[in-house]
Coordinates of C-alpha atoms in Angstrom, one line a residue:
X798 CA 0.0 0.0 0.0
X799 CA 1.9 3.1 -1.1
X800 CA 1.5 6.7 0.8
X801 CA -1.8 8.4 0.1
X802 CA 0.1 11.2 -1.3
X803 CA 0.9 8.8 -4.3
X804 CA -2.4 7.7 -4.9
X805 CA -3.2 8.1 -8.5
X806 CA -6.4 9.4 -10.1
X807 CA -8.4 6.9 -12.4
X808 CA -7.6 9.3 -15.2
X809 CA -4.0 9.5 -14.1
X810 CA -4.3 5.3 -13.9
X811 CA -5.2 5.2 -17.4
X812 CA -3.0 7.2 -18.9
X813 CA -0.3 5.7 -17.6
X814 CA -1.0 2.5 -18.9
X815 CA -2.1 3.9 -22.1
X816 CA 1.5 5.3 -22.2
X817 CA 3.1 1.5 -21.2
X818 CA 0.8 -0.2 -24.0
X819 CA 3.0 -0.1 -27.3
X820 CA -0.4 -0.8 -29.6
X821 CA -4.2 -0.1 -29.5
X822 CA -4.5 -3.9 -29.9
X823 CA -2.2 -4.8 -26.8
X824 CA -4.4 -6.3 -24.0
X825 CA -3.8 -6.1 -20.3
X826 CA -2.5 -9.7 -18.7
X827 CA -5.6 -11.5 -17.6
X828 CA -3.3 -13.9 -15.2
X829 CA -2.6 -12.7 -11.1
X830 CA 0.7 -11.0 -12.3
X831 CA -0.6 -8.6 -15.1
X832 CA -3.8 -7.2 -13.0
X833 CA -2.5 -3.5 -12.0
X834 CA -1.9 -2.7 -8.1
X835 CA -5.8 -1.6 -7.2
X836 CA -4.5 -0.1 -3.9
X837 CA -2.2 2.7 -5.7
X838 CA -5.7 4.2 -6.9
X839 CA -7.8 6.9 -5.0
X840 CA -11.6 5.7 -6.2
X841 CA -13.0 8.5 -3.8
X842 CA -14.6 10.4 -6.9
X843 CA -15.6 7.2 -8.2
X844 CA -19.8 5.8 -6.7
X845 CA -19.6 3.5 -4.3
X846 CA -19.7 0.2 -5.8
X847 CA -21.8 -3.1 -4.6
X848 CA -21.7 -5.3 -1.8
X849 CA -20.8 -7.7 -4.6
X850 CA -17.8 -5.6 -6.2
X851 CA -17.0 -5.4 -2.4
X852 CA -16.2 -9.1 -1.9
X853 CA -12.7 -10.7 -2.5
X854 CA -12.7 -14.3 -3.2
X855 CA -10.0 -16.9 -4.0
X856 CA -10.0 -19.3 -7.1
X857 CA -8.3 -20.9 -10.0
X858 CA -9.3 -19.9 -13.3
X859 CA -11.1 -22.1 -15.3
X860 CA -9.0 -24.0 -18.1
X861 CA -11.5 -23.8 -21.4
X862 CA -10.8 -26.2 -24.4
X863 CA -12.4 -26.3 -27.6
X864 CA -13.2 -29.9 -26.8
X865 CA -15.3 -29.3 -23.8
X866 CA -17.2 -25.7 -25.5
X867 CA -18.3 -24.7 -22.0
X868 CA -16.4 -22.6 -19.5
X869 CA -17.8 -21.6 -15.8
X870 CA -17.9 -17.7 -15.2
X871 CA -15.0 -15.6 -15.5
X872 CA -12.5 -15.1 -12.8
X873 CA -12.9 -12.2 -10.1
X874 CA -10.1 -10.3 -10.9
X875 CA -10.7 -10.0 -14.8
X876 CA -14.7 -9.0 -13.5
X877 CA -13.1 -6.4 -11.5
X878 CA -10.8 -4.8 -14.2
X879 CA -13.4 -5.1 -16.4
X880 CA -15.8 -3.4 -14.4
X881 CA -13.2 -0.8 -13.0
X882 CA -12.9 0.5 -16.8
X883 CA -16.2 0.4 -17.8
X884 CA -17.1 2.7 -14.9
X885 CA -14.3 5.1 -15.7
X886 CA -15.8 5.2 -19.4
X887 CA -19.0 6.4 -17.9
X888 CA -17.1 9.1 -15.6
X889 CA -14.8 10.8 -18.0
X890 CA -16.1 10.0 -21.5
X891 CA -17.8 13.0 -22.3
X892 CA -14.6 15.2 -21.3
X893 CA -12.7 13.9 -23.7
X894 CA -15.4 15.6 -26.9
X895 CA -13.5 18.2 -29.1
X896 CA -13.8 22.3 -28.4
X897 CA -16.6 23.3 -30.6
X898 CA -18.4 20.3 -31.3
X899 CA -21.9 21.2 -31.2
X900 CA -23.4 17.6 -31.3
X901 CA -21.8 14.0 -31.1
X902 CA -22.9 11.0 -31.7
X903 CA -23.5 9.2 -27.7
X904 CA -22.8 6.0 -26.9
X905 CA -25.3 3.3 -26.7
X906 CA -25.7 1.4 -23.0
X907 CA -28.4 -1.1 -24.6
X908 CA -29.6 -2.7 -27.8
X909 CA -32.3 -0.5 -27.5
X910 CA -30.1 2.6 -27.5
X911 CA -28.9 1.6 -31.0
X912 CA -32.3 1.7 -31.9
X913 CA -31.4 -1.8 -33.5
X914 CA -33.3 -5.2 -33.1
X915 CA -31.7 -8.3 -31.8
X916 CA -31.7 -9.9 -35.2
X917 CA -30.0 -7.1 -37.0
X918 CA -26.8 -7.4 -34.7
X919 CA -26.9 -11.3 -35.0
X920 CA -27.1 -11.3 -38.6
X921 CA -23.8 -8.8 -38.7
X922 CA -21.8 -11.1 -36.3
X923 CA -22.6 -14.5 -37.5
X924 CA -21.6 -13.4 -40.8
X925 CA -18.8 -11.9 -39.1
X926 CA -17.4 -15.2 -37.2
X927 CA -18.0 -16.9 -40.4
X928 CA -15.9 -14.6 -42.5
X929 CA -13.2 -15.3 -39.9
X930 CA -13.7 -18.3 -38.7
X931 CA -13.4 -17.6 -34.5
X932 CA -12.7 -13.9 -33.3
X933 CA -13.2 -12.8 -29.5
X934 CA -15.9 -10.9 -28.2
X935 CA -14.2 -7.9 -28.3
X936 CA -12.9 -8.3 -31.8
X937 CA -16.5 -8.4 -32.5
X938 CA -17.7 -5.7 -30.7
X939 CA -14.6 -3.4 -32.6
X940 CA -15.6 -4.9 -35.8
X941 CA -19.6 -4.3 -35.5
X942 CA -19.1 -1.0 -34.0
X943 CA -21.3 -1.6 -31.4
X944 CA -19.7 -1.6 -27.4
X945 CA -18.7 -4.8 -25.6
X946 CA -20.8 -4.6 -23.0
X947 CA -23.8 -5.1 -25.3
X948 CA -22.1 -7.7 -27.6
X949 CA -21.0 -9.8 -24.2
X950 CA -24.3 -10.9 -23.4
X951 CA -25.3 -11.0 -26.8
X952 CA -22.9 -13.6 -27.7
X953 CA -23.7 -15.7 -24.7
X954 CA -27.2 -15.8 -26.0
X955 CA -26.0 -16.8 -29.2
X956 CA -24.1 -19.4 -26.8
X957 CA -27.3 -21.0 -25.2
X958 CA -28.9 -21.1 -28.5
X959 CA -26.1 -23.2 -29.8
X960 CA -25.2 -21.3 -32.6
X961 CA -21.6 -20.2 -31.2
X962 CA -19.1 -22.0 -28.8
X963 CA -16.8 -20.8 -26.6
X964 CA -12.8 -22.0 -28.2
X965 CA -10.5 -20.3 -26.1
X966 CA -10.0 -17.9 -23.2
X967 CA -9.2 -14.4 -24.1
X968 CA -8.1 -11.4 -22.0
X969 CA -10.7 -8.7 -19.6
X970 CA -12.9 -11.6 -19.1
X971 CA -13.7 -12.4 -22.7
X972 CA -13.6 -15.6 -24.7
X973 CA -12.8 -16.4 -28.1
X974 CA -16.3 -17.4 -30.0
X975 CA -16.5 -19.8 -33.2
X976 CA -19.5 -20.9 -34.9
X977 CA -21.2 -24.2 -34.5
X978 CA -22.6 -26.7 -37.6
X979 CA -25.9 -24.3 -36.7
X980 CA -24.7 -21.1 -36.6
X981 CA -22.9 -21.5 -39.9
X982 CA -26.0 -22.8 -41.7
X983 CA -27.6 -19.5 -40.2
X984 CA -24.9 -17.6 -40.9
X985 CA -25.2 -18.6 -44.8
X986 CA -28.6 -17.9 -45.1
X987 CA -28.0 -14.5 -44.2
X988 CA -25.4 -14.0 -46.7
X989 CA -27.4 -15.2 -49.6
X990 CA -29.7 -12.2 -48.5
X991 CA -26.8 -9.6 -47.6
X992 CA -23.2 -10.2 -47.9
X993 CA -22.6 -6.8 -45.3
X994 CA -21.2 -7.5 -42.0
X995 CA -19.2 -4.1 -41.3
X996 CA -20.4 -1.5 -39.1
X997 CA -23.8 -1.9 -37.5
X998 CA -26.8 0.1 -39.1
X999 CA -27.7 3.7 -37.7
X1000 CA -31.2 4.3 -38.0
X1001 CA -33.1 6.5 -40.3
X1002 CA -34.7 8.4 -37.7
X1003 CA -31.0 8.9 -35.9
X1004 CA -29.9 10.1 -38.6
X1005 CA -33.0 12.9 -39.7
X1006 CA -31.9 14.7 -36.4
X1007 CA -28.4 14.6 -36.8
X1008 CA -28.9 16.3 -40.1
X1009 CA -31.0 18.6 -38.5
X1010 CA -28.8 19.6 -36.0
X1011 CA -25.6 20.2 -38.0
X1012 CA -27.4 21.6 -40.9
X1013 CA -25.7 24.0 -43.0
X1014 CA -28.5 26.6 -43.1
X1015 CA -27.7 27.1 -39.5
X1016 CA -24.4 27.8 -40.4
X1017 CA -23.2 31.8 -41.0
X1018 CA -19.9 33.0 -43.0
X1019 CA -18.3 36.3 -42.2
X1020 CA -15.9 38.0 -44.0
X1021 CA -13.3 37.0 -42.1
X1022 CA -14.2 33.3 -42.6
X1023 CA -14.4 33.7 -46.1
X1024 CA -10.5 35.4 -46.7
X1025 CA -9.5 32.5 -44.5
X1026 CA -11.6 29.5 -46.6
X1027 CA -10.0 31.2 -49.6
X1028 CA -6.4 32.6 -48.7
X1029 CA -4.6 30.4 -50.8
X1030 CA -6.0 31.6 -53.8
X1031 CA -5.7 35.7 -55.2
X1032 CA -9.5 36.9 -55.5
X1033 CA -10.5 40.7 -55.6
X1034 CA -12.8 42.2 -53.1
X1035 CA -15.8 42.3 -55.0
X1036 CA -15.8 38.7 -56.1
X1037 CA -15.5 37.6 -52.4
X1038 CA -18.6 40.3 -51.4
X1039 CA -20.8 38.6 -54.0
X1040 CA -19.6 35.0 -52.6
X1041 CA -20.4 35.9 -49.1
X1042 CA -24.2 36.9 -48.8
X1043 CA -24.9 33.4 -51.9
X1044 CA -22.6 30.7 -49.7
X1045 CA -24.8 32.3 -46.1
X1046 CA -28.3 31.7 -48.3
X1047 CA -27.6 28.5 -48.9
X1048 CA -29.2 28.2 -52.1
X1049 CA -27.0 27.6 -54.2
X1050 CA -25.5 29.6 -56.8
X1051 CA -24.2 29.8 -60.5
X1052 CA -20.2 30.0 -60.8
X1053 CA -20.1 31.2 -64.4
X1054 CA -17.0 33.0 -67.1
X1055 CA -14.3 32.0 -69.0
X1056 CA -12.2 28.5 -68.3
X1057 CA -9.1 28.4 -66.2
X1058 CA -10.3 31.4 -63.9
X1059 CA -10.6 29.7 -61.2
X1060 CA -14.3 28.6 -60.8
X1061 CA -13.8 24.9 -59.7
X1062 CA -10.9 26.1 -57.3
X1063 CA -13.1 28.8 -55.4
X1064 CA -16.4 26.1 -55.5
X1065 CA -14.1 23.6 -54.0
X1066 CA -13.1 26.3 -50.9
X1067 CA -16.3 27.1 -49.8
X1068 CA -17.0 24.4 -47.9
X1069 CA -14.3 25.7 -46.0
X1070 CA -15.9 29.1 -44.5
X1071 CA -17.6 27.3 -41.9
X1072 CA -14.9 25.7 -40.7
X1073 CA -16.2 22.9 -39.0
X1074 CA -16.6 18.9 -39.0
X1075 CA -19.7 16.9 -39.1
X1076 CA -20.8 13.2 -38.0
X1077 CA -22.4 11.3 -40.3
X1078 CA -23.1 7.5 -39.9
X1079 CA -20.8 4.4 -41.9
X1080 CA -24.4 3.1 -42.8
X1081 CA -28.1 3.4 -42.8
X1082 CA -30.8 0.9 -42.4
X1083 CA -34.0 1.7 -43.6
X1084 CA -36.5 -1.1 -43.3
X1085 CA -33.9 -4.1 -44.0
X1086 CA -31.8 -2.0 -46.6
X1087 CA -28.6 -1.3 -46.1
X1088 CA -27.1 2.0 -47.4
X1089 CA -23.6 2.8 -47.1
X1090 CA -23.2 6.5 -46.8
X1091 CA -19.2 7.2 -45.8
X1092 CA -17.4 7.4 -48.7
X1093 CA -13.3 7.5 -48.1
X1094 CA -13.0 8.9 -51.7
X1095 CA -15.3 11.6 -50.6
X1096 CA -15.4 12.0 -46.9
X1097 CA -11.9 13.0 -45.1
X1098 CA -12.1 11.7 -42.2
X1099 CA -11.0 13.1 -38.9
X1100 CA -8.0 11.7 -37.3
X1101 CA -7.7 12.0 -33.5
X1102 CA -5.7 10.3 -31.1
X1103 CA -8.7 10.5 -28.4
X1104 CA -10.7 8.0 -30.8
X1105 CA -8.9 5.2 -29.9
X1106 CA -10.1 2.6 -31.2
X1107 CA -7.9 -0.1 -28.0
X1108 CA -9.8 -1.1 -24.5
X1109 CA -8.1 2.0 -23.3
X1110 CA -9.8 4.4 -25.4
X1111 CA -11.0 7.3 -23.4
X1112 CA -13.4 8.8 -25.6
X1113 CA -17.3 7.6 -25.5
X1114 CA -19.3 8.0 -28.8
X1115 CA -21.5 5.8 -31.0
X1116 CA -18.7 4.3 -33.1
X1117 CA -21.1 3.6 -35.8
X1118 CA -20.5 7.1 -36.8
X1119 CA -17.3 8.5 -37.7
X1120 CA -16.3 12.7 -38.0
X1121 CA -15.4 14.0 -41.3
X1122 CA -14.5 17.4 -42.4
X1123 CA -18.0 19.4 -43.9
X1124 CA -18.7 17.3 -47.0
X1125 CA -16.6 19.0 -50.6
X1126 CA -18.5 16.5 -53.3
X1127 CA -17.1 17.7 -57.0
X1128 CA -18.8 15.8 -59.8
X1129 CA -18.1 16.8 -63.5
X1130 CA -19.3 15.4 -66.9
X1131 CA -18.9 11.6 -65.9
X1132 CA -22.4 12.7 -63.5
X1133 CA -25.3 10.5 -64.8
X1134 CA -28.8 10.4 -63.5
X1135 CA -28.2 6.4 -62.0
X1136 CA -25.7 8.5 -59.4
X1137 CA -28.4 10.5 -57.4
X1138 CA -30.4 7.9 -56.6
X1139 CA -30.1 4.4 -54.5
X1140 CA -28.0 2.0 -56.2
X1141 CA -28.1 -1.4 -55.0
X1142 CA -25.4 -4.1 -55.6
X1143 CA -27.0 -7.3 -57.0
X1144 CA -23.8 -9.0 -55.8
X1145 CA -23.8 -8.1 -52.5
X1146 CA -27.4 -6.3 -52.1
X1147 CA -25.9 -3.2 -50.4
X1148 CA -26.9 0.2 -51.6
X1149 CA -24.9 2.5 -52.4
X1150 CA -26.3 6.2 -51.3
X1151 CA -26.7 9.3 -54.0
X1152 CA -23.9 12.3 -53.9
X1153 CA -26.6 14.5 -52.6
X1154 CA -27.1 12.6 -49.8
X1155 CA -23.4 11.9 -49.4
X1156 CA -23.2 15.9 -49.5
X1157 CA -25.5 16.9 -47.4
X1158 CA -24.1 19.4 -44.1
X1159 CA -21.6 20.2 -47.5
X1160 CA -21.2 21.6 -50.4
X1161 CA -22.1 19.5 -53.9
X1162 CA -20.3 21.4 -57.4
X1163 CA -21.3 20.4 -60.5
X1164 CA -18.0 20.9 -62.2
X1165 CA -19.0 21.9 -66.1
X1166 CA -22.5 22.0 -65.7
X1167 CA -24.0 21.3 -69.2
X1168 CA -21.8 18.6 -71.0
X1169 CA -23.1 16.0 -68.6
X1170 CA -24.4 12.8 -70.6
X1171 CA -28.0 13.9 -69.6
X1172 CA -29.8 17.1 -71.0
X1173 CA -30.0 20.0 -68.6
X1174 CA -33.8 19.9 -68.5
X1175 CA -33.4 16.4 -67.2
X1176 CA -30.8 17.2 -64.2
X1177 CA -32.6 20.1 -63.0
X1178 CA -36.2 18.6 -63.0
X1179 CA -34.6 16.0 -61.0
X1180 CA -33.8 19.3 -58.3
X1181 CA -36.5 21.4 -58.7
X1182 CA -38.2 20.7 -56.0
X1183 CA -35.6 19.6 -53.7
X1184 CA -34.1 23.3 -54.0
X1185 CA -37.1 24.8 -53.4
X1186 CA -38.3 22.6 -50.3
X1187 CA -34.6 21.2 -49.3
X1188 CA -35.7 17.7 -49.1
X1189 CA -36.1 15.0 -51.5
X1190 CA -37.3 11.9 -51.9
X1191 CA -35.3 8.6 -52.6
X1192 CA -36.8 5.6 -53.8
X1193 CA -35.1 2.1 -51.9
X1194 CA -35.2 -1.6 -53.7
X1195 CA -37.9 -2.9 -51.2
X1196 CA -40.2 -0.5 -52.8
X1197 CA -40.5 1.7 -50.0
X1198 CA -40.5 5.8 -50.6
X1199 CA -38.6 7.3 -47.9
X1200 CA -38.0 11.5 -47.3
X1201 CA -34.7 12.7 -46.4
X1202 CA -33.0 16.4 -46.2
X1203 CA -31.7 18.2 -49.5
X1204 CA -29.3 20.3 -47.1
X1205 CA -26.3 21.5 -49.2
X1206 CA -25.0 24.0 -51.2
X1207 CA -25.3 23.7 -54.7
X1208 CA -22.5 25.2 -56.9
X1209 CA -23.3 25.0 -60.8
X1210 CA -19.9 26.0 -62.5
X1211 CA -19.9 26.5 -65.7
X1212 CA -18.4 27.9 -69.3
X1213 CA -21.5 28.9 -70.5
X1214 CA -23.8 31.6 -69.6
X1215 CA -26.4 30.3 -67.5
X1216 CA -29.2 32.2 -69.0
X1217 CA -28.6 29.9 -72.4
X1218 CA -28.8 26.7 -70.2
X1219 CA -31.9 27.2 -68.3
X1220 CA -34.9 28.6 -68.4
X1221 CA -36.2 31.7 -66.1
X1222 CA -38.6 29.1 -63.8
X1223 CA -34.7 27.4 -62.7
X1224 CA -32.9 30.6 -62.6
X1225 CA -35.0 32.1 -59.7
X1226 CA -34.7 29.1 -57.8
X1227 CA -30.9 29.4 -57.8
X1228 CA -30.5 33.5 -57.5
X1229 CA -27.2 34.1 -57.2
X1230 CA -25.1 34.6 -60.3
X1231 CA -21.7 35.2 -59.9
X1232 CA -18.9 36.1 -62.8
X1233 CA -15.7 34.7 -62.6
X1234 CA -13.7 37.7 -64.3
X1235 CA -10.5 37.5 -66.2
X1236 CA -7.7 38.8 -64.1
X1237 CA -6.5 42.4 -64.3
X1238 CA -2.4 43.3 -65.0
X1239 CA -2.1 43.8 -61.1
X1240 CA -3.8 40.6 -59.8
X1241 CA -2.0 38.9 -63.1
X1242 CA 1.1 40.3 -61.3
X1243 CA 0.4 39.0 -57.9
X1244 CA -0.5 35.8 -59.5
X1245 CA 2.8 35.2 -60.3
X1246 CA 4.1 36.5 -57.0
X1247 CA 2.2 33.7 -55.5
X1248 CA 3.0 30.7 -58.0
X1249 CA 6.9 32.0 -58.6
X1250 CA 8.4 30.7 -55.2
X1251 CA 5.8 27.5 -55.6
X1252 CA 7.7 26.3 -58.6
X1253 CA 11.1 27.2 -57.6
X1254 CA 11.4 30.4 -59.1
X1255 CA 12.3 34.1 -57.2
X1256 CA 9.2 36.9 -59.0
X1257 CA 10.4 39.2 -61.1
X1258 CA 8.4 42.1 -62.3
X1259 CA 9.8 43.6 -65.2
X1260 CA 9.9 40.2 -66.7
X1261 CA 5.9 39.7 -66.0
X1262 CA 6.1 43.3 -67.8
X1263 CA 7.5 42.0 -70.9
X1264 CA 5.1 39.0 -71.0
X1265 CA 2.0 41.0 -70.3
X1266 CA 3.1 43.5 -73.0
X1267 CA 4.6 41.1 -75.4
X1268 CA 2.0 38.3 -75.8
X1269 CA -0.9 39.7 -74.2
X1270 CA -1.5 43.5 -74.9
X1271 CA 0.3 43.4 -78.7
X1272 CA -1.4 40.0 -79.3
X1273 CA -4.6 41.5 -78.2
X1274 CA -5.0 37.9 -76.1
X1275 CA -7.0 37.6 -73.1
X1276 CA -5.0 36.9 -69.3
X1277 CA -6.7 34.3 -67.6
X1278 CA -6.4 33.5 -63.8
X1279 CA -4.2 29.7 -64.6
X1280 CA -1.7 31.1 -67.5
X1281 CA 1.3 32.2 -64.5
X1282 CA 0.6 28.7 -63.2
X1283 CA 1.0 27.6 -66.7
X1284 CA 3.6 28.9 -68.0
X1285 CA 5.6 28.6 -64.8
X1286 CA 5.5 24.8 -65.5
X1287 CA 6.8 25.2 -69.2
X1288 CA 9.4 27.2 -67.8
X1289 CA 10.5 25.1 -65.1
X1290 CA 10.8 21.8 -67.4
X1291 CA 12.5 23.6 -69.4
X1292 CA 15.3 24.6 -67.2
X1293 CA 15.4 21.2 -65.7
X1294 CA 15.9 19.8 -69.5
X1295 CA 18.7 21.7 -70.4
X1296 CA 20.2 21.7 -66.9
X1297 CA 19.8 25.6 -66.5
X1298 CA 19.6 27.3 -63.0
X1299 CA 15.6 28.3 -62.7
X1300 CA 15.3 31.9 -63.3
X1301 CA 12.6 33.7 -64.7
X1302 CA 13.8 35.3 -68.3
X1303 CA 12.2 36.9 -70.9
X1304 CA 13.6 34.0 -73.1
X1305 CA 12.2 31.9 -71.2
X1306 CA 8.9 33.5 -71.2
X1307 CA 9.0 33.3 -75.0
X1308 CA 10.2 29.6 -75.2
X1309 CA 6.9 28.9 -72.8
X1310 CA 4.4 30.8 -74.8
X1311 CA 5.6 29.2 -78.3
X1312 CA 4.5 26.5 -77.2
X1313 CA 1.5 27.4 -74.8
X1314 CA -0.1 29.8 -76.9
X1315 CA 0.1 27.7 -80.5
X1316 CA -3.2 27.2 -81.1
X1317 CA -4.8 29.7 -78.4

């Protein structure tokens, strides 16, 4: 028993041995010498526990074979780790949420928290032991996404019903779990219906308020947010004035002018004046579909050390939904009309959920709007009403019609001017029009300021002089906002052909418009 003055806190406790553990996967020792001193902790901010937790008692652990398949209850000690943690989980979990998180996803405590059936989480983890052929309980409960403490007595249930067996011991009390001639028979049924067993399902309903609470339309962009979103990029007062009051309407707008002025660049940065993440479920199910809605080529997720994903995470949040960054969906000409609505697998029979849905709390571009494969009529009858009522309707394989929100903003960017795309009726539902303007001689010049040192080059002006004068002004050529970029590239491959030190020249410049400008 140490001095009292050394007591450490349970937060203190786990840290510690968070520190010691080289892996999230490393378990604590479940024999006598691997069970931490529980007399160097101070559990006087902790409830008082049961008469039961109160009582020490001596025994061997159980030896369980795979022969044998049944195993007595687990010993004291790994009860009362298990126990000690679980109760810390409760204590500290919700200190451990980001600054400026408005809403998180909480942990379930039951399998009615999960707003799940029994059935649902059996079919996931029968398919799951068969896919694997024995995993522990734990493993499981990772794998699933839902917490141990609900998959534990699930899996004894599966137990009594004969459809697992217990194969080995494991660590904290748990056992390793395979599947019996029954189970597996089960287990292929299911699979014949739905070959998914990854993360459990979030239910519609969960996911209607989350939507609701992070909407975008509750979200406001200031000035400041919006010279922040777009600081890497050289835009001119006015331009950002029009953006502002169109990206806080969230409407949508029409991102229109010449190519290579930087329309797709400043669509893809909006997303980024409101500065903050989002949680959005791994999947939905909706009445027996499944619909996977996180998309890593879409979604960037949010990395944080707190989200462990060991036994000695400290966080507590419904690990069926993961944080991403506010949504950024870009779709160009490739966009056809099977990609905004539910696609089902007929290998697998999982569905696969529309871009708009994938963008909602975000921003969806349509990167050169009119040379889609579809007509223009077609794509915007699809969104008329959806932009005017910011919901939409999806239709699922089973039949069923379900609603859902329409909460994004739109960006149409385009080449063409939008006034010989649409017609008037789809023009006041998107009302903000805004120009992306060729650049003037100054901001051409600070365009090359910017791009010089990015390429390896030191700015010079008189030589940005020549060009502008040379092949712009007697050539009577327009500058647009990706030439410096450009010709900056032709410049440098040049150099690094012939070996030459990288300096901007007005031979240079000539060399890289010879060849840039040949049939421009």
């Amino acid at each position: 028993m140490t001095d009292s003055s050394e007591k450490l806190t349970p937060a203190q406790f786990l840290s510690q041995l968070k520190r010691d553990t080289s892996s999230a996967d490393d378990s604590v020792a479940a024999d006598d010498g691997g069970i931490p001193n529980f007399d160097d902790l101070d559990f006087s901010d902790l409830e008082q526990t049961n008469a039961t937790e109160q009582d020490e008692s001596e025994g061997d652990e159980e030896q369980v074979s795979a022969e044998q398949n049944d195993v007595e209850e687990s010993p004291r000690d790994h009860q009362q780790l298990n126990e000690l943690f679980e109760r810390v989980h409760t204590l500290l979990g919700t200190e451990h949420q980001q600054e400026g998180d408005v809403w998180s996803p909480p942990e379930p405590e039951t399998i009615e928290d999960t707003g799940l059936g029994f059935e649902e989480i059996e079919r996931l983890v029968l398919k799951y032991l068969m896919a694997r052929g024995a995993a522990a309980g734990r493993a499981v409960a990772t794998h699933i996404c839902i917490p141990f403490q609900i998959i534990d007595p699930l899996l004894k249930s599966l137990k009594a019903d004969k459809l697992v067996i217990f194969k080995n011991s494991a660590t904290m009390g748990d056992y390793e779990y395979t599947l019996t001639d029954l189970g597996r028979e089960r287990a292929r049924r299911y699979s014949e219906e739905c070959t998914y067993f990854g993360s459990a399902m979030v239910p519609l309903q969960d996911y209607l308020i989350a939507m609701e609470v992070q909407s975008i339309a509750k979200q406001e962009a200031t000035e400041e947010n919006l010279k922040e979103a777009f600081s890497d990029l050289i835009i001119e007062q006015a331009m950002l004035d029009q953006l502002g009051p169109a990206i806080n309407s969230g409407r949508g707008m029409f991102l229109f002018g010449y190519p290579g002025n930087g329309k797709t660049s400043i669509a893809e940065r909006v997303t980024g004046c409101f500065g903050s993440t989002i949680w959005i479920p791994r999947t939905l199910g909706i009445d027996g579909d499944i619909i996977r809605l996180y998309d890593p080529a879409i979604h960037e997720k949010v990395d944080d050390d707190n989200k462990s994903e060991g036994i000695l995470s400290m966080s507590s949040y419904d690990r069926r939904w993961v944080q991403i960054v506010r949504p950024t969906v870009v779709v160009g000409g490739e966009l056809t009309m099977e990609e905004l609505e539910v696609r089902q697998n007929p290998a697998n029979k999982l569905c696969e959920a529309p871009l708009q849905l994938k963008s909602n709390c975000g921003t969806l571009v349509i990167d050169d709007f009119g040379r889609q494969r579809m007509s223009t009529d077609e794509l915007l009858n699809r969104w008329i009403v959806p932009l005017e009522k910011r919901y939409d309707f999806l239709n699922l394989p089973s039949g069923k019609k379900i609603q859902v929100p329409f909460d994004q903003l739109i960006i149409f960017s385009t080449n063409l001017e939008p006034k010989d795309l649409v017609d008037e009726a789809f023009l006041r539902r998107i009302p903000y029009k805004i120009e992306a303007t060729n650049p003037s001689p100054d901001m051409f010049h600070q365009l090359f300021e910017l791009m010089a040192p990015m390429q390896g080059f030191q700015y010079d002006k008189g030589v940005v002089d020549y060009l502008i004068q040379t092949h712009y002004v007697e050539t009577e050529r327009e500058m647009r906002a990706c030439h410096p970029r450009d010709l900056l590239l032709q410049i440098r491959n040049f150099c690094t052909y012939k070996g030459l030190p990288k300096k901007m020249t007005a031979e240079a410049i000539d060399i890289a418009c010879s060849n840039y400008f040949t049939v421009m």
